[in-house]
Amino acid sequence: MSTTASDPLAALGSLPGVPDVVDSVRKAVDRVYGHRVMRRRSNEVTAEAALRGSRGSAALAGADWSLEEVRRRTDFSGEDEARTVGAALRLTAEAGQLLSIWRQSPLRVLARLHLVAAGGATPDDAVGRPRLAGEIVDEPLIEAPLPGAEEVAGRLEGLSRLIIAGGSAPALVTAAVVHGELLALRPFVSHNGLVARTAERIVLIGSGLDPKSICPAEVGHAEQGRAAYVAAFEGYAAGTPEGMAAWITHCGRSIELGVRESTAVCEALQRGAA
């Protein structure tokens, strides 16, 4: 991620095609927030969006369970897939509690997210801190070259400064960059994809684009498929204008698919079917 411009995130918002995607996402979010069910049953929509978003994030991490199975299970210990689903559920529940801290200290939030995700599955001395030189990273979905520990530390600091400084970039752009940068860095020894997607969720909530957290981008990322997710991320990792625009577009489409999911939930609630 280049940080040469005074407001690099805002500059990304003007890449060809991105303003149209930003506008499309904003309109889609506004439509679901305007649904009549949201006036009296928004808490139910939020809870369902959290469950479905968790399922989607876990699917990308290799635990592609049905929504019914996620809803039915109470024990997420044991096998690897169950622990992955449990981690995704814990992260989604934690996201809304960290908004005020995120605006002041994003690195503290990322450390907390890794702690929550690990849930005792990672050696204690590796939990909640950026990885050290020579430590192995468990992140099978992303196979891009792994930055060294010093580069990770520097880029995390740069990302933190951008978030704290704020700026005029649309929420979609900021969320996509946070998500992409964390995938590129894989700063922890485990659970980086889950943490990256939770950080994207935090940006979307905290920015005001999705304050009730009813537009789960994780649903859309999963629906588009792991191959499309990786291909779009590779555009981000390449750092070209075309690649960055493709990644932002992919993230925007994921939000729109999350909106479609929650719209269906609203319709079901209205019919009394959920």
mmCIF file of C-alpha atoms in Angstrom, residues 6-131:
data_model
loop_
_atom_site.group_PDB
_atom_site.id
_atom_site.type_symbol
_atom_site.label_atom_id
_atom_site.label_comp_id
_atom_site.label_asym_id
_atom_site.label_seq_id
_atom_site.Cartn_x
_atom_site.Cartn_y
_atom_site.Cartn_z
ATOM 1 C CA SER A 6 -1.162 13.248 1.690
ATOM 2 C CA ASP A 7 -4.404 11.264 1.774
ATOM 3 C CA PRO A 8 -3.648 7.974 -0.014
ATOM 4 C CA LEU A 9 -6.959 6.373 0.874
ATOM 5 C CA ALA A 10 -8.886 9.248 -0.669
ATOM 6 C CA ALA A 11 -6.746 8.898 -3.781
ATOM 7 C CA LEU A 12 -7.795 5.269 -4.078
ATOM 8 C CA GLY A 13 -11.395 6.391 -3.959
ATOM 9 C CA SER A 14 -10.926 8.169 -7.270
ATOM 10 C CA LEU A 15 -9.532 5.172 -9.173
ATOM 11 C CA PRO A 16 -11.478 4.355 -12.344
ATOM 12 C CA GLY A 17 -14.734 2.602 -11.504
ATOM 13 C CA VAL A 18 -14.391 2.980 -7.742
ATOM 14 C CA PRO A 19 -16.702 6.023 -7.342
ATOM 15 C CA ASP A 20 -19.463 4.061 -9.091
ATOM 16 C CA VAL A 21 -18.940 1.101 -6.760
ATOM 17 C CA VAL A 22 -18.980 3.380 -3.708
ATOM 18 C CA ASP A 23 -22.249 4.928 -4.899
ATOM 19 C CA SER A 24 -23.806 1.541 -5.620
ATOM 20 C CA VAL A 25 -22.885 0.243 -2.171
ATOM 21 C CA ARG A 26 -24.238 3.333 -0.449
ATOM 22 C CA LYS A 27 -27.566 3.011 -2.255
ATOM 23 C CA ALA A 28 -27.827 -0.695 -1.449
ATOM 24 C CA VAL A 29 -27.132 -0.085 2.248
ATOM 25 C CA ASP A 30 -29.643 2.760 2.358
ATOM 26 C CA ARG A 31 -32.320 0.512 0.859
ATOM 27 C CA VAL A 32 -31.999 -2.194 3.499
ATOM 28 C CA TYR A 33 -31.880 0.375 6.298
ATOM 29 C CA GLY A 34 -35.109 1.781 4.905
ATOM 30 C CA HIS A 35 -36.910 -1.554 5.097
ATOM 31 C CA ARG A 36 -39.979 -1.321 7.329
ATOM 32 C CA VAL A 37 -38.773 -4.276 9.475
ATOM 33 C CA MET A 38 -35.736 -2.242 10.521
ATOM 34 C CA ARG A 39 -38.005 0.201 12.395
ATOM 35 C CA ARG A 40 -38.988 -2.312 15.045
ATOM 36 C CA ARG A 41 -36.900 -5.470 14.661
ATOM 37 C CA SER A 42 -33.425 -4.235 13.801
ATOM 38 C CA ASN A 43 -31.864 -6.149 16.696
ATOM 39 C CA GLU A 44 -33.071 -9.411 15.200
ATOM 40 C CA VAL A 45 -31.652 -8.493 11.800
ATOM 41 C CA THR A 46 -28.329 -7.571 13.412
ATOM 42 C CA ALA A 47 -28.159 -10.894 15.258
ATOM 43 C CA GLU A 48 -28.928 -12.861 12.122
ATOM 44 C CA ALA A 49 -26.398 -10.863 10.092
ATOM 45 C CA ALA A 50 -23.754 -11.615 12.718
ATOM 46 C CA LEU A 51 -24.442 -15.333 12.514
ATOM 47 C CA ARG A 52 -24.377 -15.373 8.726
ATOM 48 C CA GLY A 53 -21.281 -13.206 8.566
ATOM 49 C CA SER A 54 -19.475 -15.517 10.967
ATOM 50 C CA ARG A 55 -20.440 -18.516 8.864
ATOM 51 C CA GLY A 56 -19.103 -16.795 5.734
ATOM 52 C CA SER A 57 -15.790 -15.834 7.302
ATOM 53 C CA ALA A 58 -15.302 -19.352 8.664
ATOM 54 C CA ALA A 59 -16.055 -20.813 5.225
ATOM 55 C CA LEU A 60 -13.232 -18.769 3.715
ATOM 56 C CA ALA A 61 -10.972 -20.069 6.477
ATOM 57 C CA GLY A 62 -11.750 -23.661 5.504
ATOM 58 C CA ALA A 63 -14.768 -24.477 7.691
ATOM 59 C CA ASP A 64 -17.637 -24.332 5.199
ATOM 60 C CA TRP A 65 -20.521 -25.349 7.437
ATOM 61 C CA SER A 66 -24.178 -24.874 6.674
ATOM 62 C CA LEU A 67 -25.956 -22.067 8.471
ATOM 63 C CA GLU A 68 -28.166 -24.650 10.169
ATOM 64 C CA GLU A 69 -25.135 -26.450 11.568
ATOM 65 C CA VAL A 70 -23.631 -23.207 12.898
ATOM 66 C CA ARG A 71 -26.959 -22.345 14.483
ATOM 67 C CA ARG A 72 -27.395 -25.803 16.009
ATOM 68 C CA ARG A 73 -23.951 -26.323 17.499
ATOM 69 C CA THR A 74 -23.070 -25.276 21.017
ATOM 70 C CA ASP A 75 -19.634 -26.884 21.312
ATOM 71 C CA PHE A 76 -16.943 -25.424 19.086
ATOM 72 C CA SER A 77 -14.001 -27.201 20.629
ATOM 73 C CA GLY A 78 -12.452 -30.346 19.270
ATOM 74 C CA GLU A 79 -11.769 -30.598 15.557
ATOM 75 C CA ASP A 80 -10.099 -27.821 13.586
ATOM 76 C CA GLU A 81 -13.229 -26.792 11.664
ATOM 77 C CA ALA A 82 -15.263 -26.420 14.852
ATOM 78 C CA ARG A 83 -12.569 -24.227 16.393
ATOM 79 C CA THR A 84 -12.500 -22.092 13.245
ATOM 80 C CA VAL A 85 -16.267 -21.558 13.361
ATOM 81 C CA GLY A 86 -16.041 -20.784 17.069
ATOM 82 C CA ALA A 87 -13.303 -18.242 16.428
ATOM 83 C CA ALA A 88 -15.402 -16.530 13.748
ATOM 84 C CA LEU A 89 -18.406 -16.332 16.063
ATOM 85 C CA ARG A 90 -16.325 -14.887 18.913
ATOM 86 C CA LEU A 91 -14.762 -12.279 16.635
ATOM 87 C CA THR A 92 -18.106 -11.108 15.290
ATOM 88 C CA ALA A 93 -19.442 -10.757 18.817
ATOM 89 C CA GLU A 94 -16.360 -8.794 19.832
ATOM 90 C CA ALA A 95 -16.309 -6.400 16.864
ATOM 91 C CA GLY A 96 -18.991 -4.034 18.111
ATOM 92 C CA GLN A 97 -17.289 -3.651 21.499
ATOM 93 C CA LEU A 98 -14.073 -2.229 20.069
ATOM 94 C CA LEU A 99 -15.196 0.753 18.026
ATOM 95 C CA SER A 100 -14.014 3.522 20.348
ATOM 96 C CA ILE A 101 -10.640 1.837 20.861
ATOM 97 C CA TRP A 102 -10.231 1.321 17.097
ATOM 98 C CA ARG A 103 -10.368 5.044 16.426
ATOM 99 C CA GLN A 104 -7.602 5.675 18.969
ATOM 100 C CA SER A 105 -5.430 2.577 18.779
ATOM 101 C CA PRO A 106 -6.077 0.164 15.908
ATOM 102 C CA LEU A 107 -3.092 -1.957 16.889
ATOM 103 C CA ARG A 108 -4.589 -2.629 20.313
ATOM 104 C CA VAL A 109 -7.780 -3.774 18.646
ATOM 105 C CA LEU A 110 -5.930 -6.092 16.276
ATOM 106 C CA ALA A 111 -4.076 -7.610 19.232
ATOM 107 C CA ARG A 112 -7.385 -8.127 21.026
ATOM 108 C CA LEU A 113 -8.943 -9.704 17.946
ATOM 109 C CA HIS A 114 -6.120 -12.194 17.657
ATOM 110 C CA LEU A 115 -6.448 -13.053 21.331
ATOM 111 C CA VAL A 116 -10.187 -13.649 20.905
ATOM 112 C CA ALA A 117 -9.701 -15.681 17.736
ATOM 113 C CA ALA A 118 -6.954 -17.860 19.195
ATOM 114 C CA GLY A 119 -9.053 -18.867 22.173
ATOM 115 C CA GLY A 120 -6.233 -20.937 23.599
ATOM 116 C CA ALA A 121 -5.454 -22.678 20.298
ATOM 117 C CA THR A 122 -2.199 -20.757 19.775
ATOM 118 C CA PRO A 123 0.824 -20.839 22.107
ATOM 119 C CA ASP A 124 0.322 -18.131 24.738
ATOM 120 C CA ASP A 125 3.536 -16.293 23.950
ATOM 121 C CA ALA A 126 2.443 -15.818 20.320
ATOM 122 C CA VAL A 127 -1.075 -14.558 21.030
ATOM 123 C CA GLY A 128 -1.974 -10.905 20.578
ATOM 124 C CA ARG A 129 1.320 -9.693 19.166
ATOM 125 C CA PRO A 130 2.827 -9.397 15.680
ATOM 126 C CA ARG A 131 4.863 -12.410 14.703
#
